[in-house]
Coordinates of C-alpha atoms in Angstrom, one line a residue:
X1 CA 0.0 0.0 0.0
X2 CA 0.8 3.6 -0.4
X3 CA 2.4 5.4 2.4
X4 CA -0.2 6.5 4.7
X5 CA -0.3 10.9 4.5
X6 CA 1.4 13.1 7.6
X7 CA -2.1 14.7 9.4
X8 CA -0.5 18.2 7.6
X9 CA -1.0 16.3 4.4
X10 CA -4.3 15.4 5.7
X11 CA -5.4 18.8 6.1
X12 CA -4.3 20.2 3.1
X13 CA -6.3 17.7 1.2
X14 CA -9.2 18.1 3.2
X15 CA -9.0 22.1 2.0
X16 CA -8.2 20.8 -1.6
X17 CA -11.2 18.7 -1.4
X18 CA -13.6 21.0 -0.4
X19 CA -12.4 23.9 -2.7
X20 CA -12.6 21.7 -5.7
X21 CA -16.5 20.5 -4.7
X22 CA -15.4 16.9 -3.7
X23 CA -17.5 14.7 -1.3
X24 CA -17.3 10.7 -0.6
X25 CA -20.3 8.7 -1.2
X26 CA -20.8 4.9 0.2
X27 CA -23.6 3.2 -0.3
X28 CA -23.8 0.2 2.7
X29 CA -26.1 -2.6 3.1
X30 CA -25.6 -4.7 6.0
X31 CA -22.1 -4.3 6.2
X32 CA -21.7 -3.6 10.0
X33 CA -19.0 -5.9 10.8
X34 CA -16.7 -3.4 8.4
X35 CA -18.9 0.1 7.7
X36 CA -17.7 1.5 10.9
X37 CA -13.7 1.2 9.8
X38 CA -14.6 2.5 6.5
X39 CA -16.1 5.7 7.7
X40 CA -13.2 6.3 10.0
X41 CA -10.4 5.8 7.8
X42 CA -13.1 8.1 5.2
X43 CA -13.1 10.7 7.7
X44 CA -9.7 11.0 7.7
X45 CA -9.4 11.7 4.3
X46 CA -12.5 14.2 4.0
X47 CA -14.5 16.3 5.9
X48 CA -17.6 15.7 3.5
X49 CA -19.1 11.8 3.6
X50 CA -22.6 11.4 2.5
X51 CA -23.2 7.2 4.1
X52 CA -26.6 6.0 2.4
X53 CA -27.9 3.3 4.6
X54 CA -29.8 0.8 2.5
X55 CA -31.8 -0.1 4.5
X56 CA -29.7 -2.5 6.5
X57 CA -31.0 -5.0 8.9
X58 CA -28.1 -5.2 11.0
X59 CA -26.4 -3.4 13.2
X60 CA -25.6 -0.7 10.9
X61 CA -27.9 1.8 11.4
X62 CA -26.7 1.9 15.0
X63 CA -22.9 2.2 14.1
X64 CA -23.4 5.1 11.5
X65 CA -25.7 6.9 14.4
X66 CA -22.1 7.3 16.4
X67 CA -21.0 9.0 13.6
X68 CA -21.6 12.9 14.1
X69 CA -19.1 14.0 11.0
X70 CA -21.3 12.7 8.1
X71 CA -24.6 13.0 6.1
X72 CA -26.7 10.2 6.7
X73 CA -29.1 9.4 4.2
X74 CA -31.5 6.4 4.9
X75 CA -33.3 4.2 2.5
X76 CA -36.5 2.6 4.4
X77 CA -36.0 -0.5 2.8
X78 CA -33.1 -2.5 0.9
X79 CA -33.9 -1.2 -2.6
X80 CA -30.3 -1.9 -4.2
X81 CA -26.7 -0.4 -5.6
X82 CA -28.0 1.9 -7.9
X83 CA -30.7 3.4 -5.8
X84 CA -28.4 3.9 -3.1
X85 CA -26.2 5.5 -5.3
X86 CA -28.6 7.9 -6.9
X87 CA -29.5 8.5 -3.2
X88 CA -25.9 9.7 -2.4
X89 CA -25.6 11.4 -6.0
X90 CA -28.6 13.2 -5.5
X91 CA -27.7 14.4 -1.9
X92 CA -24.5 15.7 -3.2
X93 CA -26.0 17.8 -5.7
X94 CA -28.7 19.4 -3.0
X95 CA -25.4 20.0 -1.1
X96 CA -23.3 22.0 -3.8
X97 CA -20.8 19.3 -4.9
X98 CA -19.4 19.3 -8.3
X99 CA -17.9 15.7 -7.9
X100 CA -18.4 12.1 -5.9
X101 CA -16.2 9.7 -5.0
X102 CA -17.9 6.6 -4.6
X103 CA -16.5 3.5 -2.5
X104 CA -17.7 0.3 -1.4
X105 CA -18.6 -0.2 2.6
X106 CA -17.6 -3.7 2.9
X107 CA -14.0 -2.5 3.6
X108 CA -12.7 -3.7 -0.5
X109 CA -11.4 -0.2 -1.0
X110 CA -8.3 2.0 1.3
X111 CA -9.8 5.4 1.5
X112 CA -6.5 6.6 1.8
X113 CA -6.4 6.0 -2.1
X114 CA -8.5 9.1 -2.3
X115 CA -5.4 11.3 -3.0
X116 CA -5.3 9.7 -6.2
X117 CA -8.9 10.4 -7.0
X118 CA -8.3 13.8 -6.3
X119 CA -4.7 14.1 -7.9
X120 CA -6.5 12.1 -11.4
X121 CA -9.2 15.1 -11.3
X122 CA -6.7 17.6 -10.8
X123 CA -5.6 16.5 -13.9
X124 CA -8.5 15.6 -16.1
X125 CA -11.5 18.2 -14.5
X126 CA -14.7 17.0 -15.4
X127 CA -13.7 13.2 -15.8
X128 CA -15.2 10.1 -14.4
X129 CA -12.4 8.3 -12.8
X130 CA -12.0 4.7 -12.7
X131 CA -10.4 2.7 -10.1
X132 CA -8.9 -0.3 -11.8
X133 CA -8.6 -2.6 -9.1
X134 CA -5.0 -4.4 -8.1
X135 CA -5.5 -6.6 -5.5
X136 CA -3.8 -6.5 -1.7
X137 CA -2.3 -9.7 0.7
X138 CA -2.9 -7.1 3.4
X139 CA 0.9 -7.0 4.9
X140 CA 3.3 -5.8 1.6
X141 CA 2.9 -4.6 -1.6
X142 CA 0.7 -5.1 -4.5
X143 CA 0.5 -8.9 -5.9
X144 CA 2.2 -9.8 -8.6
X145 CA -1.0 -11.9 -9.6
X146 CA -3.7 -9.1 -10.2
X147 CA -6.9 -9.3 -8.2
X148 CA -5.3 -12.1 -6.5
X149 CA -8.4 -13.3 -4.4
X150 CA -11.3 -12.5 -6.4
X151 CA -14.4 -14.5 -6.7
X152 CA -14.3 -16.6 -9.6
X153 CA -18.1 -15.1 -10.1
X154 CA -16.6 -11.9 -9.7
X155 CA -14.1 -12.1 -12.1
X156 CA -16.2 -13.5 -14.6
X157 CA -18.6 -10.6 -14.1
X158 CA -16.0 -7.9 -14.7
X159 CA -14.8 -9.7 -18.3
X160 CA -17.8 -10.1 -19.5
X161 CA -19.1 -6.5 -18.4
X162 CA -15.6 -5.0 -20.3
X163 CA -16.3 -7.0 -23.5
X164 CA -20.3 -5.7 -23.8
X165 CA -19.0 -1.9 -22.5
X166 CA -16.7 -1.6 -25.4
X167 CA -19.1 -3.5 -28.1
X168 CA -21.7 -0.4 -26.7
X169 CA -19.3 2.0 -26.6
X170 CA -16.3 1.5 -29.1
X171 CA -14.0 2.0 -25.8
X172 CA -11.8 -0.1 -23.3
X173 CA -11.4 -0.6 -20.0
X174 CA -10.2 -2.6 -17.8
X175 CA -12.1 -2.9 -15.2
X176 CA -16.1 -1.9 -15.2
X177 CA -17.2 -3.4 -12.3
X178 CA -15.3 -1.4 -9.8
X179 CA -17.0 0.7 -7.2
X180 CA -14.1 2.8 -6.5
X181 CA -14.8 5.9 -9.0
X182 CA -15.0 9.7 -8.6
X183 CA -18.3 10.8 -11.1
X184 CA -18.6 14.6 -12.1
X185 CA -22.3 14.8 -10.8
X186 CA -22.5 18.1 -13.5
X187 CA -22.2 15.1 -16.1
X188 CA -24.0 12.9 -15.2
X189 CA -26.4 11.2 -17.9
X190 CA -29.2 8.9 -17.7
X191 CA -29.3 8.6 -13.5
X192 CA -33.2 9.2 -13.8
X193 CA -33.2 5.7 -16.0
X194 CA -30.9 4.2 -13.9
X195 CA -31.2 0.3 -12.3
X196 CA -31.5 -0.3 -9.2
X197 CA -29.1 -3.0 -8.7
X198 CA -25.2 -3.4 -8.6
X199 CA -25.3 -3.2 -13.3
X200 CA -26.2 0.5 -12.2
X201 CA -22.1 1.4 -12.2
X202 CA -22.1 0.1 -15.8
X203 CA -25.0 2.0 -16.8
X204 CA -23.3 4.9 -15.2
X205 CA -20.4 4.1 -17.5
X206 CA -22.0 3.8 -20.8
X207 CA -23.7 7.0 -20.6
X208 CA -21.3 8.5 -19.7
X209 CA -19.1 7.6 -22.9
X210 CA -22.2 8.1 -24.8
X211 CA -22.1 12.1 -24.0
X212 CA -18.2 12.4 -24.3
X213 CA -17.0 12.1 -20.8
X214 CA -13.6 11.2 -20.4
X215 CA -12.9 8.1 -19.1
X216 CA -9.5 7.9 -16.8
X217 CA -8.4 4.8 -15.0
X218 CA -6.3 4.7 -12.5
X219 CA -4.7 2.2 -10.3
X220 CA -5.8 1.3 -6.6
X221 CA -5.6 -1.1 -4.0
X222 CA -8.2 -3.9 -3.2
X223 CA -8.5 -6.1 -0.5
X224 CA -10.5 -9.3 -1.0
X225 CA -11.0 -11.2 2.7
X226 CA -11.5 -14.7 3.2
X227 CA -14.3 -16.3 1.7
X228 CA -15.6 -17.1 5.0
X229 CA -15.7 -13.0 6.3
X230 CA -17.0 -11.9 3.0
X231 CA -20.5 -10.6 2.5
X232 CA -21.3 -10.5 -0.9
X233 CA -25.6 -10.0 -2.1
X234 CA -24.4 -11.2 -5.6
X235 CA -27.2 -13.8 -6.9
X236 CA -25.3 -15.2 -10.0
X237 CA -28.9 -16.8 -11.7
X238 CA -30.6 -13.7 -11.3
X239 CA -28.3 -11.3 -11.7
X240 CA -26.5 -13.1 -15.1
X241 CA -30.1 -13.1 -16.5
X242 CA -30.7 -9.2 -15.5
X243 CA -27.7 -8.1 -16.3
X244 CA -28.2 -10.0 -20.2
X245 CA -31.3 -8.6 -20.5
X246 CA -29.7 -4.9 -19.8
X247 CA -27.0 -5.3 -22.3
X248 CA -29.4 -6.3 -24.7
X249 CA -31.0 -3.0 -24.4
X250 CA -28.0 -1.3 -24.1
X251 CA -26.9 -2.5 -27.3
X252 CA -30.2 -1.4 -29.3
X253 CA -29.4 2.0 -27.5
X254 CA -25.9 2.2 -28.6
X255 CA -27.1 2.0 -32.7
X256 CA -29.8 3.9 -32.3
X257 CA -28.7 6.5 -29.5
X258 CA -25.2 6.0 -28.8
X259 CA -23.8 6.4 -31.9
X260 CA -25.9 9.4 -32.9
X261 CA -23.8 11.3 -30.5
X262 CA -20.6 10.0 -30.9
X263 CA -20.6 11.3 -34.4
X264 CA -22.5 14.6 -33.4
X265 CA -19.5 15.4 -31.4
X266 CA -17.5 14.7 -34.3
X267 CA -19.0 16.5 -36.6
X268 CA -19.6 19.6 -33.9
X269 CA -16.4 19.6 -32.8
X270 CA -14.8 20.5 -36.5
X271 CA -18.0 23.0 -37.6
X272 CA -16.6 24.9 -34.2
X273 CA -13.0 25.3 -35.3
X274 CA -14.0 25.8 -38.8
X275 CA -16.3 28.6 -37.7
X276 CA -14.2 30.3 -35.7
X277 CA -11.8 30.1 -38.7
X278 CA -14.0 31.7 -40.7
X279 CA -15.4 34.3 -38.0
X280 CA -11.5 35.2 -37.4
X281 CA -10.2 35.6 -41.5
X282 CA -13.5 37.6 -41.9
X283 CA -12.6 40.1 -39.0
X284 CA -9.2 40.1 -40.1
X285 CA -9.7 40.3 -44.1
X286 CA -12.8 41.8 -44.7
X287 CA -13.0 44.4 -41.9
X288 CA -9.8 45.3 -40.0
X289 CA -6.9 45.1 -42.7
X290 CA -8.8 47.0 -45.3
X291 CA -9.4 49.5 -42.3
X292 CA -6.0 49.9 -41.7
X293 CA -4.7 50.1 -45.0
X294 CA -7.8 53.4 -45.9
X295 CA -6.7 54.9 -42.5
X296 CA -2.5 54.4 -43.3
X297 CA -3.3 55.8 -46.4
X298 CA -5.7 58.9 -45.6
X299 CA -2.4 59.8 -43.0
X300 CA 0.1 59.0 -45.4
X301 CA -1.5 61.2 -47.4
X302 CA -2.3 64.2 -45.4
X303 CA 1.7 64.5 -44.7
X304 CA 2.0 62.7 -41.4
X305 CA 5.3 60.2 -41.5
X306 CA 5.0 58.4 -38.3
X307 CA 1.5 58.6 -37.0
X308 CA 0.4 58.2 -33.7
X309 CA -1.5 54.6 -34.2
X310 CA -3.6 54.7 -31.0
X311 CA -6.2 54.2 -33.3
X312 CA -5.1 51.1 -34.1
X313 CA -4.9 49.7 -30.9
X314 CA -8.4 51.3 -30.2
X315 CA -9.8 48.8 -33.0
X316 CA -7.8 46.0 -31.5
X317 CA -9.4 46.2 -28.6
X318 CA -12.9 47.0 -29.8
X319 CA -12.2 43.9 -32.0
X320 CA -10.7 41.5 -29.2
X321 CA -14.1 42.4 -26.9
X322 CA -16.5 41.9 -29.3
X323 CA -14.5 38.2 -30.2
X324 CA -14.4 37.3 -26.5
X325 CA -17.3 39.0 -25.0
X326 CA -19.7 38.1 -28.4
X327 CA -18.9 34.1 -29.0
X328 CA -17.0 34.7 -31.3
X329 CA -16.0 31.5 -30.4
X330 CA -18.5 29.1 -30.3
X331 CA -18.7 26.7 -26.9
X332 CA -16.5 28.9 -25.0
X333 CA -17.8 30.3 -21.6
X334 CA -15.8 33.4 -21.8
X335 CA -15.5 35.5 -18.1
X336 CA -13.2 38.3 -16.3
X337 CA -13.0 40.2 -13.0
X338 CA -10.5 41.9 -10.9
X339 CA -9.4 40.4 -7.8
X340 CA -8.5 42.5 -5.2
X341 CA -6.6 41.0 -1.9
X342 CA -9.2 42.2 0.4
X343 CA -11.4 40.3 -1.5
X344 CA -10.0 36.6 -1.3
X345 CA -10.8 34.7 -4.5
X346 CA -13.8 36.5 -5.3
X347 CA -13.2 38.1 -8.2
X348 CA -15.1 41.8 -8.9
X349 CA -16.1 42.6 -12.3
X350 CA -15.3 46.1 -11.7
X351 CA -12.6 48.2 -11.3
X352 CA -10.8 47.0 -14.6
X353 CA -9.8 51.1 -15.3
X354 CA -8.3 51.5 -12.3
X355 CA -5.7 49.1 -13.1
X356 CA -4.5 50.6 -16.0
X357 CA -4.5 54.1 -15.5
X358 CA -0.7 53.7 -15.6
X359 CA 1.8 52.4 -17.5
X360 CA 3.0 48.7 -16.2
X361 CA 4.9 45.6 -17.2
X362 CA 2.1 43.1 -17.6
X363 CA 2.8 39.3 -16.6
X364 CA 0.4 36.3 -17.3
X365 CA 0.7 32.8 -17.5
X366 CA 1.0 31.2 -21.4
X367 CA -1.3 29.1 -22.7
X368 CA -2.5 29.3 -26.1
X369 CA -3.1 31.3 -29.3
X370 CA -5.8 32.5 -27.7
X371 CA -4.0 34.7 -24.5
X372 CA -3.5 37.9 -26.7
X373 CA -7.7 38.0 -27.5
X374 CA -8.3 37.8 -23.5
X375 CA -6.0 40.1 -22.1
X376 CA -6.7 42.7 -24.8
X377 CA -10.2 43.2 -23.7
X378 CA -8.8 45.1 -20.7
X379 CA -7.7 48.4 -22.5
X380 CA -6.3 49.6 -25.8
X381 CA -2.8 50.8 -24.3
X382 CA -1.3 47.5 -24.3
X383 CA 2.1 46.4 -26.4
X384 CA 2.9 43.0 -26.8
X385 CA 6.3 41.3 -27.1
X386 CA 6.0 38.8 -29.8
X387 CA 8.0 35.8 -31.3
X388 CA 9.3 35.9 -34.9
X389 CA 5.8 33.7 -36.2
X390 CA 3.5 36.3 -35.1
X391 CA 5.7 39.4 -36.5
X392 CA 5.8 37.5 -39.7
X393 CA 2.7 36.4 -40.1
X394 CA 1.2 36.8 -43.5
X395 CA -2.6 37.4 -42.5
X396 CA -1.9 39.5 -39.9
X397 CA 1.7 40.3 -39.6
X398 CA 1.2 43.5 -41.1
X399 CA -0.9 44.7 -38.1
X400 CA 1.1 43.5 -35.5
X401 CA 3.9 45.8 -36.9
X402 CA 2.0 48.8 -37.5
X403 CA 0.9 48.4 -33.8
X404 CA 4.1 48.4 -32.5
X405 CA 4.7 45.0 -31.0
X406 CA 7.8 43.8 -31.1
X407 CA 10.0 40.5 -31.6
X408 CA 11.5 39.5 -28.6
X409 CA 14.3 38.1 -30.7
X410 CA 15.9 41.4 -30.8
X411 CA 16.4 41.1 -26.9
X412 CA 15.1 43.5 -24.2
X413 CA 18.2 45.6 -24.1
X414 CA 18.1 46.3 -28.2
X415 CA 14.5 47.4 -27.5
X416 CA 14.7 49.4 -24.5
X417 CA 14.7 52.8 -26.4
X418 CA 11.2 51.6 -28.2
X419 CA 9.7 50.6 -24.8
X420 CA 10.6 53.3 -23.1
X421 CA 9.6 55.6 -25.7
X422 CA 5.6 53.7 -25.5
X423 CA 5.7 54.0 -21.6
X424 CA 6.1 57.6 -22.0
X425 CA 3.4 57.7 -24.4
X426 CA 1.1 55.9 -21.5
X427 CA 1.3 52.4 -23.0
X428 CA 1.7 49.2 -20.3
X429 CA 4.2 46.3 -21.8
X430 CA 3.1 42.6 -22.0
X431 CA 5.3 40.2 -21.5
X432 CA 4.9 36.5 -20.7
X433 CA 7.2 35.2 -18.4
X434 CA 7.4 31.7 -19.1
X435 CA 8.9 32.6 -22.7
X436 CA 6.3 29.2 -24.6
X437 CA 3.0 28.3 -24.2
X438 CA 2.8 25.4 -21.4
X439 CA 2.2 22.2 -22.5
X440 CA -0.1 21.2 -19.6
X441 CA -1.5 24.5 -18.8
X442 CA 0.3 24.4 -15.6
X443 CA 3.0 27.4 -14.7
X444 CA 6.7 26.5 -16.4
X445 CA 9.3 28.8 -14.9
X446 CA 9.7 32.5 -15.1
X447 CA 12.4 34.2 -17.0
X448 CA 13.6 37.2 -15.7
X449 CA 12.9 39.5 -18.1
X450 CA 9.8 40.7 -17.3
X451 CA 11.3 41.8 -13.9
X452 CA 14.5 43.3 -15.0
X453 CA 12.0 45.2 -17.8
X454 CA 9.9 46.7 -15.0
X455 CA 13.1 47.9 -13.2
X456 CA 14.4 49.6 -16.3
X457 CA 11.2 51.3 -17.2
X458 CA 10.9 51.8 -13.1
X459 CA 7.1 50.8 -13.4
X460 CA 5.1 48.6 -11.3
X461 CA 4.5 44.7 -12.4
X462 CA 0.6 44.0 -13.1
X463 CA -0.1 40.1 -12.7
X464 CA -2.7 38.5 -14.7
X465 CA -3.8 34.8 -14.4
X466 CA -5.6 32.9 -17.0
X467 CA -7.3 29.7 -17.0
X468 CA -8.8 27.7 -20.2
X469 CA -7.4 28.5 -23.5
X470 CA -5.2 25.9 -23.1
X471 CA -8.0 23.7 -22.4
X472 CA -9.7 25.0 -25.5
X473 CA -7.4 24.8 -28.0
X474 CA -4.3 22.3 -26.5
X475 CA -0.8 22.7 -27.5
X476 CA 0.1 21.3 -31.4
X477 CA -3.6 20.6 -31.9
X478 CA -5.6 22.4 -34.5
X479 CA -9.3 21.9 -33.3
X480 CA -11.2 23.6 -30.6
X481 CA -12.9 22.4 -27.4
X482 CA -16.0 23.7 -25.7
X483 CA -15.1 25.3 -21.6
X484 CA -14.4 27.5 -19.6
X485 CA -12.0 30.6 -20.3
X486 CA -11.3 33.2 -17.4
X487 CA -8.9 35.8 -17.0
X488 CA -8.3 38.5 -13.5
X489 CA -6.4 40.8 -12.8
X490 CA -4.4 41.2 -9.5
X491 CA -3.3 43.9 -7.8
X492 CA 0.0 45.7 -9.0
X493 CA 3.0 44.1 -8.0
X494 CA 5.4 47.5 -6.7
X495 CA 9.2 47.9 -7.6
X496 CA 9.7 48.0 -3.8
X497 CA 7.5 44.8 -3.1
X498 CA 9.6 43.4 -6.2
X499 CA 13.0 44.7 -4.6
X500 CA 12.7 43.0 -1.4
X501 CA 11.9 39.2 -3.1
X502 CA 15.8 39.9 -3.8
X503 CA 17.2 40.2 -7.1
X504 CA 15.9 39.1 -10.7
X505 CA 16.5 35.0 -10.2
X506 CA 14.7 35.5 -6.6
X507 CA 11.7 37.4 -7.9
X508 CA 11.3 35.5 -11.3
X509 CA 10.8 32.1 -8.4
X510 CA 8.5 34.3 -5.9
X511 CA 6.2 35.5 -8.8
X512 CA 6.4 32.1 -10.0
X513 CA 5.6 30.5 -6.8
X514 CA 2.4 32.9 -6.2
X515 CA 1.3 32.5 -10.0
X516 CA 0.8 28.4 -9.3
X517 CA -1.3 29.4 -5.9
X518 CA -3.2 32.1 -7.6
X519 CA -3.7 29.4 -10.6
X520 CA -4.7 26.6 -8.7
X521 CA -6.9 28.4 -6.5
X522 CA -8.7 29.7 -9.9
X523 CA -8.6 26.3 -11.5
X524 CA -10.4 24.9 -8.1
X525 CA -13.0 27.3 -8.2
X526 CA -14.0 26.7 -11.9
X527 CA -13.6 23.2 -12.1
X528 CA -15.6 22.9 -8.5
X529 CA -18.3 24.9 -9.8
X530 CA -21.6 23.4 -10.5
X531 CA -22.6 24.3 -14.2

């Protein structure tokens, strides 16, 4: 088994947990010679355990009454897995939770595998996590022989449950009959048509897939006692010839239902990218270049050799807002506020001007293609640093020049004068400190750059965090995704504050280490939010 967490470790999961909308659900029937165990060791993993008591005939009503630390929810009489489950499901949901870990009370599963869950959804927001079960002799490490112990009935079950899931839903897994999961109750499909028995978990499964859920297993423990301590309500005649009869249905569903969406999604997925393609060369073709190119002309014209372009920043940002702030791309859930330290996390939609009444060196955290359109929709007198692709870039390259970004392949020092000269003329400089996009949307490290910039100018740094374009259009991928996409503003960063984090090295590593708080913090929020 895993090592067991310090009670520090403990705690800050418990926070994590809660932030990100995560409760524990466990369905029990007559499991009083282990429920109580499970609970405890539960407890000490989370604050927030929903027990659903089907109506047990034992003595486990009377153990979960000791219990003052969880939500009890009581089913009259014994009416089955999946009833308990939408029980528990249900409760969460009343409650505010975003997600539900689910694990058995006959003490199979170590609650203390619950970090995983929550490290897998950390990861993957919005997934239904799998447990695939590797089996436990109780004393040392995993068995080499997986699911050493298992009912032969048991085992049997799961292969044959894997070979209908992936005839019904073109996908594989290897192990659909564990009980061990975490389900995003947001996504949940097809829980008012659920079973009532243990097939429920498939059910749960193939919907799921059906809608485009990711599916992510990962690996946890199982303990299987000795056949004389186990309690198992498994009827193999009755339940064989239910659990046929479901994937009979389940199969006619799959043609006629299942595979309607699948290729939906499909289709969908390219008419977004293609029409936000479209909605961008129009903008860019049809509307701003000719724009610029009357307006250039018209000055050029009248005498003027270097105009001032704020114009052309003006219609930038007119153009960026009305992108973002207009769905301009389609299945993106576009937000922004201001978060002010008095405030917590709570972000205010409000106060935006304030913020940039000033000239600054603007930091945020690189994701995508997609960063420049969501900080731009702040103000107009803002002057990116670019790499050599976007200076040279043929549809819109021209633009970018005109506006006075520059490549940062001429190094800060070379372009010094030029920044210097827009901070005078009231423009901020944006600069992204981690120098690439990141791969994972986590933060890389800072450069120091942005900080030895701010110095030279002798203007305060302005942090700004983003979360989601990465998610919506990922790294060396061409098509876009439907989510989430927020960015906020913090409060300036000073040149004295900056000055006593120590030198460059030691404030590109302080900003860096408050960007992945500030990030994770944001990325708990959203991904724990009920939609």
């Amino acid at each position: 088994m895993r090592p067991i967490m310090s009670t520090i470790d403990q705690n800050r999961q418990k926070e994590v947990l809660r932030n990100r909308g995560i409760c524990v659900v466990i369905p029990t029937y007559n499991n009083g010679g282990t429920i109580g165990r499970v609970v405890e060791e539960t407890l000490a993993e989370c604050d927030d355990v929903i027990v659903v008591n089907d109506g047990s005939t034992d003595a486990t009503a009377s153990i979960l009454s000791g219990f003052k630390g969880i939500t009890l929810v009581t089913l009259t009489k014994n009416s089955g897995k999946g009833a308990a489950l939408k029980a528990g499901f249900r409760k969460a949901m009343e409650m505010g939770f975003a997600y539900a870990i689910t694990l058995d009370g006959d003490g199979q599963h170590y609650p203390k595998e619950i970090s995983q869950f929550l490290q897998a959804n950390r990861e993957h927001p919005w997934s239904l996590i799998v447990g695939s079960r590797q089996s436990h002799n109780g004393d040392g490490p995993h068995c080499e022989n997986r699911l050493e112990g298992q009912p032969e009935g048991s085992r049997f079950a799961n292969q044959f449950s894997n070979f209908w899931f992936w005839v019904q839903t073109g996908r594989k897994l290897s192990d659909t009959q564990t009980g061990y999961r975490l389900y995003p109750l947001k996504r949940l499909h097809g829980l008012s048509l659920l079973t009532s028995r243990y097939e429920a978990e498939l059910e749960l499964l193939v919907f799921a897939s059906w809608h485009g859920v990711e599916l992510v297993e990962i690996p946890v423990d199982v303990y299987y006692p000795p056949k004389e301590e186990r309690v198992s309500h498994f009827r193999p005649g009755k339940d064989f010839a239910r659990i046929s009869v479901l994937n009979t249905v389940l199969c006619f569903l799959a043609v006629v239902y299942g595979l309607p969406l699948r290729l939906w999604r499909w289709v969908m997925k390219y008419v977004r990218t293609v029409y936000a393609l479209l909605f961008f060369l129009f903008f860019m073709f049809v509307v701003i270049k000719p724009a610029v190119w009357v307006i250039l002309k018209v000055k050029r014209w009248k005498g003027e050799k270097e105009p001032e372009n704020r114009w052309l920043h003006k219609l930038i940002y007119r153009a960026s807002r009305f992108v973002m702030l207009t769905h301009g791309i389609p299945g993106v859930k576009f937000s922004y506020g201001v978060r002010r330290q008095e405030s917590g996390d709570r972000s205010q939609e409000t106060g935006v001007s304030s913020l940039f009444d000033r000239p600054r060196v603007v930091i945020c955290n690189h994701q995508s293609h997609l960063d420049l359109f969501c900080q731009l929709i702040f103000t107009p007198d803002i002057i990116f640093l670019t790499n050599d692709w976007v200076w040279n870039n043929p549809s819109y390259g021209l633009l970018i020049r005109h506006a006075e970004y520059y490549p940062v392949r001429e190094g800060l020092e070379e372009l010094l004068p030029k920044l210097r000269s827009l901070v005078e003329r009231g423009y901020s400089i944006a600069v992204y400190p981690e120098g690439t996009r990141s791969k994972d949307c986590q933060i890389g490290r800072f450069h120091q750059g942005a900080f030895w910039l701010a110095e030279q100018l002798g203007v305060d740094i302005l942090p700004m965090c983003l979360y989601g374009p990465g998610k919506i259009l990922k790294k060396k991928t061409y098509t876009l995704q439907k989510g989430p996409v927020r960015i906020e503003v913090d409060e300036p960063v000073s040149l004295e504050e900056l000055r006593a984090m120590g030198d460059h090295m030691a404030q590109a590593k302080e900003m860096r280490r408050r960007y992945k708080e500030r990030y994770e913090a944001l990325a708990n929020r959203i991904e724990g939010e009920k939609e």
